[in-house]
Amino acid sequence: MRHKGSHRRADLDAVLAAGFLCHLGVTVDGTTMVVPTAYGVDGDRLYLHGSVASRSLVQAPDTTVCVTVTHVDGLVLARSVFEHGVNYRCAMIYGVPEPVTDPEEKLRGLRALTEQSSPGQWEYARQPSRKELAATALLALDLTEASVKTADGPPDDGDSEDAALGLWAGVLPVVTTFGAPVTDPVLPADFAPPAHVAARAGREVHEALPGR
Amino acid sequence: MRHKGSHRRADLDAVLAAGFLCHLGVTVDGTTMVVPTAYGVDGDRLYLHGSVASRSLVQAPDTTVCVTVTHVDGLVLARSVFEHGVNYRCAMIYGVPEPVTDPEEKLRGLRALTEQSSPGQWEYARQPSRKELAATALLALDLTEASVKTADGPPDDGDSEDAALGLWAGVLPVVTTFGAPVTDPVLPADFAPPAHVAARAGREVHEALPGR
């Protein structure tokens, strides 16, 4: 089966662990907006910067939002245009975002947000001051209402009438990797990045966990 | 300036040309859904498969949707956690999707959808039969109401108090490339992919146009 759906928490965790950017869907004044934003996961909650959704929260505090995380794995090139598709992993989370006000959870959420995209940076960089913490709106979303959809594998028209066309078919993989770190030009050019940054160059960004 | 906004059509075209997957936001029964789906551009219109949005269209035919296309270019690693960010290019298009019923436009739209992700496949693969065309719901969205946002360049805390911390700062690039084509396992292993597919291996997926 090329397409699979899942409500297993382990599948959700795997998709979330393999990324750092989501698309947040919010409805403000009847208009739906889809905004890309970074996320972090800590325990059973997903954290987002609140700036994006703040308008909708102020205007309609109990509005359900949708957070979607998608990793593209390849283009499926079938024998017919009709059977073309995309291999992907996608998680969709629905919930009413809750502003994080507890200072301890806020710090934990911001740490999760930072470490999701940039592991090691929370300890390496300067952590938020009291003033910065106060200026940061953070939202939490429970991971309880979520689903995962994936598409994987070769085109499935290999045993259809179209197989007789004798055309090539297969998958063109799409791979996202980290490049070599680019040092801020105001620093000396030979200022080497710390090991936790340098070690990521060439690594896959959305790598699936082993066995998946 | 790290962050830029634009309403120029050329900037919109550039972001759309560099991708093939969007996140479609639709509201059905008061619930917002964000769904990843392929898109194609032809002239002043963006085309999408209708299956995803059909529920919302049937229930609320005049509902405005939001289509967002995002390319992630890098992680911005600043001296403080507070200044961390993401370099990206993002287009947001708002509009009321219109079901494409004219057979000629439907064919043109499907061609645009196919060629957006897989240039050359429309001519190489079997084109849609009359039956397949009838079974395909296609939606068109005008490109009139759209905006582009980008973030680019190094962290901007190089001249802040934090510069004295002596920490490394810079950008960790994120690069998406096509891998080597994987032939459908039901075909002979030495069945070579056509030139228009083979030539993409190693190429950047979301490459910016020269001069951007």
Short mmCIF file of C-alpha atoms in Angstrom, two decimals:
data_model
loop_
_atom_site.label_atom_id
_atom_site.label_comp_id
_atom_site.label_asym_id
_atom_site.label_seq_id
_atom_site.Cartn_x
_atom_site.Cartn_y
_atom_site.Cartn_z
CA MET A 1 0.00 0.00 0.00
CA ARG A 2 1.41 3.35 -1.08
CA HIS A 3 -0.80 5.40 1.24
CA LYS A 4 -1.10 4.85 4.96
CA GLY A 5 -2.93 6.62 7.73
CA SER A 6 -2.17 6.30 11.42
CA HIS A 7 -3.31 7.58 14.77
CA ARG A 8 -0.43 5.93 16.65
CA ARG A 9 1.48 8.26 18.92
CA ALA A 10 4.81 6.69 17.89
CA ASP A 11 4.13 7.57 14.24
CA LEU A 12 3.23 11.14 15.22
CA ASP A 13 6.40 11.45 17.30
CA ALA A 14 8.51 10.17 14.41
CA VAL A 15 7.18 12.76 11.95
CA LEU A 16 7.49 15.60 14.47
CA ALA A 17 11.01 14.54 15.48
CA ALA A 18 12.15 14.70 11.84
CA GLY A 19 11.35 18.39 11.35
CA PHE A 20 11.24 21.84 12.86
CA LEU A 21 8.91 23.83 10.61
CA CYS A 22 5.14 23.53 10.53
CA HIS A 23 2.32 25.27 8.72
CA LEU A 24 -0.17 26.76 11.16
CA GLY A 25 -3.71 27.27 9.95
CA VAL A 26 -5.76 29.85 11.80
CA THR A 27 -9.00 31.57 10.94
CA VAL A 28 -9.25 35.28 11.67
CA ASP A 29 -12.46 37.18 10.89
CA GLY A 30 -13.58 34.29 8.72
CA THR A 31 -10.37 34.32 6.68
CA THR A 32 -8.13 31.28 6.85
CA MET A 33 -4.39 31.95 6.97
CA VAL A 34 -1.64 29.36 6.63
CA VAL A 35 1.64 30.55 8.13
CA PRO A 36 4.97 28.73 8.29
CA THR A 37 6.51 28.78 11.74
CA ALA A 38 8.99 26.83 13.86
CA TYR A 39 7.74 24.35 16.45
CA GLY A 40 9.13 22.37 19.34
CA VAL A 41 7.87 19.29 21.15
CA ASP A 42 8.16 18.63 24.87
CA GLY A 43 6.28 15.68 26.31
CA ASP A 44 2.65 15.79 25.20
CA ARG A 45 2.73 19.37 23.94
CA LEU A 46 3.78 21.19 20.84
CA TYR A 47 5.06 24.75 21.27
CA LEU A 48 4.81 27.63 18.82
CA HIS A 49 5.66 31.30 18.92
CA GLY A 50 2.47 33.10 19.70
CA SER A 51 2.92 36.12 17.44
CA VAL A 52 1.43 34.38 14.43
CA ALA A 53 -1.71 33.12 16.07
CA SER A 54 -2.14 35.93 18.53
CA ARG A 55 -4.64 37.83 16.41
CA SER A 56 -6.89 34.82 16.13
CA LEU A 57 -6.49 34.03 19.83
CA VAL A 58 -7.44 37.50 20.91
CA GLN A 59 -10.43 37.61 18.62
CA ALA A 60 -11.65 34.07 19.13
CA PRO A 61 -9.92 32.47 22.11
CA ASP A 62 -11.53 29.05 21.67
CA THR A 63 -10.76 28.60 18.00
CA THR A 64 -9.33 25.28 16.93
CA VAL A 65 -6.19 25.58 14.83
CA CYS A 66 -4.45 23.04 12.65
CA VAL A 67 -0.71 22.48 12.67
CA THR A 68 0.67 20.48 9.75
CA VAL A 69 4.21 19.14 9.46
CA THR A 70 5.17 17.71 6.06
CA HIS A 71 8.37 16.04 4.84
CA VAL A 72 8.62 15.44 1.09
CA ASP A 73 10.52 12.23 0.30
CA GLY A 74 10.18 11.90 -3.46
CA LEU A 75 8.30 12.36 -6.70
CA VAL A 76 6.41 9.29 -7.87
CA LEU A 77 6.77 9.08 -11.65
CA ALA A 78 4.24 6.58 -12.93
CA ARG A 79 3.44 5.30 -16.42
CA SER A 80 0.41 7.56 -16.63
CA VAL A 81 0.15 11.19 -15.57
CA PHE A 82 -2.96 10.18 -13.60
CA GLU A 83 -0.92 7.97 -11.24
CA HIS A 84 1.79 10.53 -10.53
CA GLY A 85 2.16 11.53 -6.91
CA VAL A 86 4.43 12.54 -4.07
CA ASN A 87 5.98 10.39 -1.35
CA TYR A 88 5.69 12.19 1.94
CA ARG A 89 5.24 12.00 5.69
CA CYS A 90 2.67 14.34 7.18
CA ALA A 91 1.34 14.99 10.66
CA MET A 92 -1.76 17.08 11.34
CA ILE A 93 -2.55 18.27 14.84
CA TYR A 94 -5.80 19.95 15.83
CA GLY A 95 -6.34 21.82 19.02
CA VAL A 96 -7.11 25.03 20.82
CA PRO A 97 -3.76 26.72 21.47
CA GLU A 98 -3.17 27.76 25.03
CA PRO A 99 -0.99 30.78 25.86
CA VAL A 100 1.85 29.66 28.12
CA THR A 101 2.02 31.96 31.13
CA ASP A 102 3.83 29.84 33.70
CA PRO A 103 7.47 31.07 33.55
CA GLU A 104 8.87 27.58 34.05
CA GLU A 105 6.81 26.06 31.23
CA LYS A 106 7.65 29.03 29.03
CA LEU A 107 11.34 28.39 29.48
CA ARG A 108 10.82 24.68 28.84
CA GLY A 109 8.77 25.42 25.71
CA LEU A 110 11.31 27.87 24.32
CA ARG A 111 14.05 25.37 24.99
CA ALA A 112 12.07 22.73 23.07
CA LEU A 113 11.52 25.18 20.20
CA THR A 114 15.23 26.03 20.02
CA GLU A 115 16.47 22.47 20.38
CA GLN A 116 14.01 21.11 17.80
CA SER A 117 15.76 22.93 14.96
CA SER A 118 19.15 23.56 16.52
CA PRO A 119 20.15 20.97 19.12
CA GLY A 120 22.90 22.27 21.34
CA GLN A 121 22.11 25.95 20.83
CA TRP A 122 20.09 26.35 24.03
CA GLU A 123 23.21 25.66 26.07
CA TYR A 124 25.63 27.38 23.66
CA ALA A 125 23.83 30.67 23.00
CA ARG A 126 22.72 33.23 25.57
CA GLN A 127 19.43 32.12 27.09
CA PRO A 128 16.46 34.50 27.24
CA SER A 129 16.59 37.37 29.71
CA ARG A 130 13.61 38.12 31.90
CA LYS A 131 12.70 40.95 29.53
CA GLU A 132 12.95 38.73 26.44
CA LEU A 133 10.86 36.05 28.14
CA ALA A 134 8.16 38.59 28.88
CA ALA A 135 8.24 39.82 25.28
CA THR A 136 7.81 36.31 23.88
CA ALA A 137 4.33 34.95 23.41
CA LEU A 138 4.37 31.17 23.46
CA LEU A 139 1.50 28.87 22.62
CA ALA A 140 1.04 25.23 23.58
CA LEU A 141 -1.04 22.68 21.71
CA ASP A 142 -1.86 19.25 23.13
CA LEU A 143 -0.84 16.33 20.92
CA THR A 144 -4.02 14.42 21.69
CA GLU A 145 -5.93 15.08 18.46
CA ALA A 146 -3.56 14.21 15.66
CA SER A 147 -3.17 12.01 12.64
CA VAL A 148 -0.34 10.93 10.40
CA LYS A 149 -0.48 10.25 6.70
CA THR A 150 2.33 8.85 4.62
CA ALA A 151 2.90 7.79 1.03
CA ASP A 152 5.86 5.60 0.26
CA GLY A 153 7.26 3.25 -2.34
CA PRO A 154 7.14 2.91 -6.13
CA PRO A 155 4.21 3.83 -8.39
CA ASP A 156 1.44 1.26 -8.19
CA ASP A 157 0.60 1.01 -11.87
CA GLY A 158 3.31 -1.60 -12.50
CA ASP A 159 0.70 -4.30 -13.02
CA SER A 160 -1.86 -2.14 -14.84
CA GLU A 161 -2.50 -2.05 -18.59
CA ASP A 162 -0.05 0.85 -18.73
CA ALA A 163 2.86 -1.50 -17.93
CA ALA A 164 2.67 -2.57 -21.59
CA LEU A 165 3.63 0.96 -22.64
CA GLY A 166 7.22 0.04 -21.83
CA LEU A 167 7.87 3.37 -20.10
CA TRP A 168 10.33 3.97 -17.29
CA ALA A 169 8.66 4.47 -13.93
CA GLY A 170 10.01 4.95 -10.46
CA VAL A 171 10.72 7.49 -7.76
CA LEU A 172 12.87 10.60 -7.91
CA PRO A 173 13.98 11.02 -4.28
CA VAL A 174 13.92 14.43 -2.62
CA VAL A 175 16.54 14.79 0.08
CA THR A 176 17.00 17.76 2.39
CA THR A 177 20.41 18.20 3.99
CA PHE A 178 22.28 20.73 6.07
CA GLY A 179 25.03 22.53 4.19
CA ALA A 180 28.36 23.78 5.53
CA PRO A 181 27.85 26.45 8.22
CA VAL A 182 28.29 30.02 6.98
CA THR A 183 29.99 32.18 9.59
CA ASP A 184 28.48 35.62 10.23
CA PRO A 185 30.55 37.99 8.03
CA VAL A 186 31.20 40.32 10.97
CA LEU A 187 33.22 37.52 12.62
CA PRO A 188 36.74 36.52 11.56
CA ALA A 189 36.44 34.17 8.57
CA ASP A 190 38.39 31.46 10.39
CA PHE A 191 36.07 31.50 13.44
CA ALA A 192 35.12 27.82 13.46
CA PRO A 193 31.54 26.86 14.33
CA PRO A 194 31.08 24.82 17.51
CA ALA A 195 31.11 21.01 17.12
CA HIS A 196 27.33 20.63 17.58
CA VAL A 197 26.82 22.89 14.54
CA ALA A 198 29.73 21.68 12.37
CA ALA A 199 28.68 18.05 12.85
CA ARG A 200 25.36 18.65 11.10
CA ALA A 201 26.82 19.61 7.71
CA GLY A 202 25.85 16.96 5.16
CA ARG A 203 23.31 15.34 7.46
CA GLU A 204 19.71 14.75 6.43
CA VAL A 205 17.24 17.22 7.89
CA HIS A 206 14.10 15.07 7.75
CA GLU A 207 15.73 11.69 8.21
CA ALA A 208 13.31 8.95 9.19
CA LEU A 209 14.08 7.04 12.37
CA PRO A 210 15.76 3.66 11.85
CA GLY A 211 13.24 0.96 10.99
CA ARG A 212 10.68 3.34 9.55
CA MET B 1 17.27 43.88 6.47
CA ARG B 2 16.77 40.18 7.25
CA HIS B 3 13.01 40.23 6.68
CA LYS B 4 11.33 41.48 3.52
CA GLY B 5 7.78 41.60 2.33
CA SER B 6 6.66 42.05 -1.25
CA HIS B 7 3.55 42.26 -3.37
CA ARG B 8 5.49 42.22 -6.64
CA ARG B 9 4.29 39.66 -9.12
CA ALA B 10 7.87 38.79 -10.12
CA ASP B 11 8.69 37.85 -6.51
CA LEU B 12 5.55 35.70 -6.30
CA ASP B 13 6.43 33.97 -9.58
CA ALA B 14 9.96 33.26 -8.33
CA VAL B 15 8.79 31.56 -5.13
CA LEU B 16 6.12 29.55 -6.96
CA ALA B 17 8.55 28.51 -9.71
CA ALA B 18 10.97 27.11 -7.13
CA GLY B 19 8.53 24.55 -5.70
CA PHE B 20 5.72 22.13 -6.35
CA LEU B 21 4.13 21.52 -2.95
CA CYS B 22 1.88 23.93 -1.10
CA HIS B 23 -0.10 23.88 2.11
CA LEU B 24 -3.77 24.55 1.46
CA GLY B 25 -5.81 25.99 4.31
CA VAL B 26 -9.54 25.45 4.16
CA THR B 27 -12.24 25.83 6.77
CA VAL B 28 -14.93 23.15 6.88
CA ASP B 29 -17.75 23.39 9.44
CA GLY B 30 -15.73 25.94 11.37
CA THR B 31 -12.68 23.69 11.54
CA THR B 32 -9.52 24.84 9.79
CA MET B 33 -7.53 22.16 7.99
CA VAL B 34 -4.04 22.56 6.52
CA VAL B 35 -3.33 19.98 3.86
CA PRO B 36 -0.16 19.50 1.80
CA THR B 37 -0.85 19.16 -1.90
CA ALA B 38 0.86 19.63 -5.25
CA TYR B 39 0.25 22.76 -7.31
CA GLY B 40 0.90 24.02 -10.80
CA VAL B 41 0.99 27.52 -12.27
CA ASP B 42 -0.25 28.51 -15.71
CA GLY B 43 -0.46 32.19 -16.55
CA ASP B 44 -2.36 34.01 -13.82
CA ARG B 45 -3.77 30.92 -12.18
CA LEU B 46 -2.65 28.33 -9.69
CA TYR B 47 -4.07 24.83 -10.08
CA LEU B 48 -4.73 22.26 -7.36
CA HIS B 49 -6.35 18.85 -7.24
CA GLY B 50 -9.87 19.40 -6.07
CA SER B 51 -10.24 16.37 -3.84
CA VAL B 52 -8.74 18.10 -0.82
CA ALA B 53 -10.86 21.22 -0.92
CA SER B 54 -13.98 19.65 -2.35
CA ARG B 55 -15.68 19.24 1.01
CA SER B 56 -15.26 22.90 1.81
CA LEU B 57 -16.33 23.92 -1.67
CA VAL B 58 -19.51 21.89 -1.55
CA GLN B 59 -20.41 23.16 1.89
CA ALA B 60 -19.38 26.77 1.42
CA PRO B 61 -18.79 27.54 -2.24
CA ASP B 62 -17.64 31.12 -1.65
CA THR B 63 -15.09 30.39 1.05
CA THR B 64 -11.70 32.02 0.70
CA VAL B 65 -8.80 29.60 1.04
CA CYS B 66 -5.13 30.26 1.64
CA VAL B 67 -2.37 28.53 -0.28
CA THR B 68 1.10 28.82 1.21
CA VAL B 69 4.35 27.78 -0.48
CA THR B 70 7.44 27.79 1.72
CA HIS B 71 11.08 27.05 0.95
CA VAL B 72 13.41 26.75 3.94
CA ASP B 73 16.90 28.07 3.16
CA GLY B 74 18.70 27.88 6.49
CA LEU B 75 18.77 28.07 10.26
CA VAL B 76 19.87 31.40 11.67
CA LEU B 77 22.06 30.72 14.69
CA ALA B 78 22.46 33.95 16.59
CA ARG B 79 24.38 34.85 19.74
CA SER B 80 21.20 34.77 21.79
CA VAL B 81 18.40 32.21 21.62
CA PHE B 82 16.01 35.14 21.27
CA GLU B 83 17.49 36.12 17.89
CA HIS B 84 17.43 32.63 16.37
CA GLY B 85 15.32 32.25 13.28
CA VAL B 86 14.85 30.62 9.91
CA ASN B 87 15.81 31.89 6.47
CA TYR B 88 12.97 31.17 4.08
CA ARG B 89 10.99 32.24 1.05
CA CYS B 90 7.23 32.11 1.41
CA ALA B 91 4.28 32.96 -0.81
CA MET B 92 0.72 33.22 0.45
CA ILE B 93 -2.19 33.33 -1.98
CA TYR B 94 -5.75 34.05 -0.98
CA GLY B 95 -8.76 33.39 -3.13
CA VAL B 96 -12.00 31.58 -3.74
CA PRO B 97 -11.08 28.42 -5.64
CA GLU B 98 -13.04 27.84 -8.80
CA PRO B 99 -13.75 24.32 -10.06
CA VAL B 100 -12.34 23.95 -13.57
CA THR B 101 -15.01 22.52 -15.85
CA ASP B 102 -13.86 23.61 -19.30
CA PRO B 103 -12.13 20.48 -20.72
CA GLU B 104 -9.42 22.52 -22.41
CA GLU B 105 -8.51 24.45 -19.27
CA LYS B 106 -8.63 21.22 -17.26
CA LEU B 107 -6.07 19.66 -19.54
CA ARG B 108 -3.94 22.82 -19.39
CA GLY B 109 -4.20 22.89 -15.58
CA LEU B 110 -3.28 19.22 -15.18
CA ARG B 111 -0.37 19.73 -17.52
CA ALA B 112 0.81 22.66 -15.36
CA LEU B 113 0.42 20.54 -12.21
CA THR B 114 2.43 17.68 -13.70
CA GLU B 115 5.14 19.85 -15.22
CA GLN B 116 5.56 21.93 -12.06
CA SER B 117 7.04 18.99 -10.15
CA SER B 118 8.14 16.78 -13.02
CA PRO B 119 9.05 18.70 -16.16
CA GLY B 120 9.00 16.43 -19.22
CA GLN B 121 6.61 13.88 -17.74
CA TRP B 122 3.50 15.28 -19.44
CA GLU B 123 4.95 14.36 -22.82
CA TYR B 124 6.70 11.18 -21.65
CA ALA B 125 3.93 9.48 -19.65
CA ARG B 126 0.48 8.54 -20.87
CA GLN B 127 -1.76 11.60 -20.78
CA PRO B 128 -5.16 11.45 -19.07
CA SER B 129 -7.95 9.52 -20.76
CA ARG B 130 -11.40 11.04 -21.07
CA LYS B 131 -12.48 8.90 -18.12
CA GLU B 132 -9.54 9.99 -15.97
CA LEU B 133 -10.17 13.63 -16.86
CA ALA B 134 -13.78 13.29 -15.76
CA ALA B 135 -12.68 11.66 -12.49
CA THR B 136 -10.25 14.47 -11.69
CA ALA B 137 -11.51 17.49 -9.83
CA LEU B 138 -9.32 20.48 -10.53
CA LEU B 139 -9.44 23.84 -8.81
CA ALA B 140 -8.10 27.17 -10.04
CA LEU B 141 -7.08 30.08 -7.86
CA ASP B 142 -6.32 33.54 -9.26
CA LEU B 143 -2.89 34.89 -8.36
CA THR B 144 -4.24 38.40 -7.81
CA GLU B 145 -4.30 38.44 -3.99
CA ALA B 146 -0.90 37.27 -2.88
CA SER B 147 2.10 38.29 -0.85
CA VAL B 148 5.68 37.13 -0.48
CA LYS B 149 7.77 37.11 2.66
CA THR B 150 11.43 36.24 2.85
CA ALA B 151 14.14 36.14 5.47
CA ASP B 152 17.73 36.03 4.33
CA GLY B 153 21.25 36.64 5.49
CA PRO B 154 23.21 36.36 8.74
CA PRO B 155 21.85 36.93 12.25
CA ASP B 156 21.45 40.62 12.98
CA ASP B 157 22.82 40.68 16.50
CA GLY B 158 26.40 41.09 15.29
CA ASP B 159 26.52 44.66 16.55
CA SER B 160 24.47 44.13 19.71
CA GLU B 161 25.81 43.78 23.25
CA ASP B 162 25.81 40.03 22.67
CA ALA B 163 28.68 40.35 20.19
CA ALA B 164 30.96 40.68 23.22
CA LEU B 165 30.04 37.12 24.27
CA GLY B 166 32.53 35.92 21.67
CA LEU B 167 30.19 33.18 20.44
CA TRP B 168 30.09 31.76 16.94
CA ALA B 169 27.08 32.90 14.96
CA GLY B 170 25.99 32.32 11.40
CA VAL B 171 23.70 30.36 9.18
CA LEU B 172 23.36 26.60 8.79
CA PRO B 173 22.09 26.25 5.22
CA VAL B 174 19.27 23.85 4.40
CA VAL B 175 19.47 22.49 0.87
CA THR B 176 16.94 20.26 -0.83
CA THR B 177 18.15 18.19 -3.79
CA PHE B 178 16.89 15.44 -6.05
CA GLY B 179 18.55 12.08 -5.46
CA ALA B 180 19.37 9.40 -8.01
CA PRO B 181 16.18 8.04 -9.62
CA VAL B 182 14.99 4.71 -8.15
CA THR B 183 13.58 2.44 -10.86
CA ASP B 184 10.28 0.69 -10.09
CA PRO B 185 11.33 -2.78 -8.79
CA VAL B 186 8.97 -4.51 -11.24
CA LEU B 187 11.11 -3.17 -14.11
CA PRO B 188 14.53 -4.59 -15.10
CA ALA B 189 17.13 -3.06 -12.78
CA ASP B 190 19.10 -1.74 -15.76
CA PHE B 191 16.08 0.10 -17.22
CA ALA B 192 17.59 3.59 -17.40
CA PRO B 193 15.39 6.58 -16.58
CA PRO B 194 14.73 9.02 -19.43
CA ALA B 195 17.15 11.95 -19.76
CA HIS B 196 14.69 14.53 -18.38
CA VAL B 197 14.51 12.51 -15.13
CA ALA B 198 18.15 11.42 -14.89
CA ALA B 199 19.34 15.00 -15.42
CA ARG B 200 17.68 16.16 -12.21
CA ALA B 201 19.73 13.99 -9.84
CA GLY B 202 21.86 16.22 -7.64
CA ARG B 203 20.03 19.39 -8.65
CA GLU B 204 18.50 21.75 -6.14
CA VAL B 205 14.75 21.47 -5.77
CA HIS B 206 14.00 24.97 -4.49
CA GLU B 207 16.80 26.81 -6.24
CA ALA B 208 16.32 30.56 -6.39
CA LEU B 209 16.39 32.17 -9.80
CA PRO B 210 19.71 33.82 -10.73
CA GLY B 211 20.03 37.27 -9.25
CA ARG B 212 17.66 36.60 -6.36
#
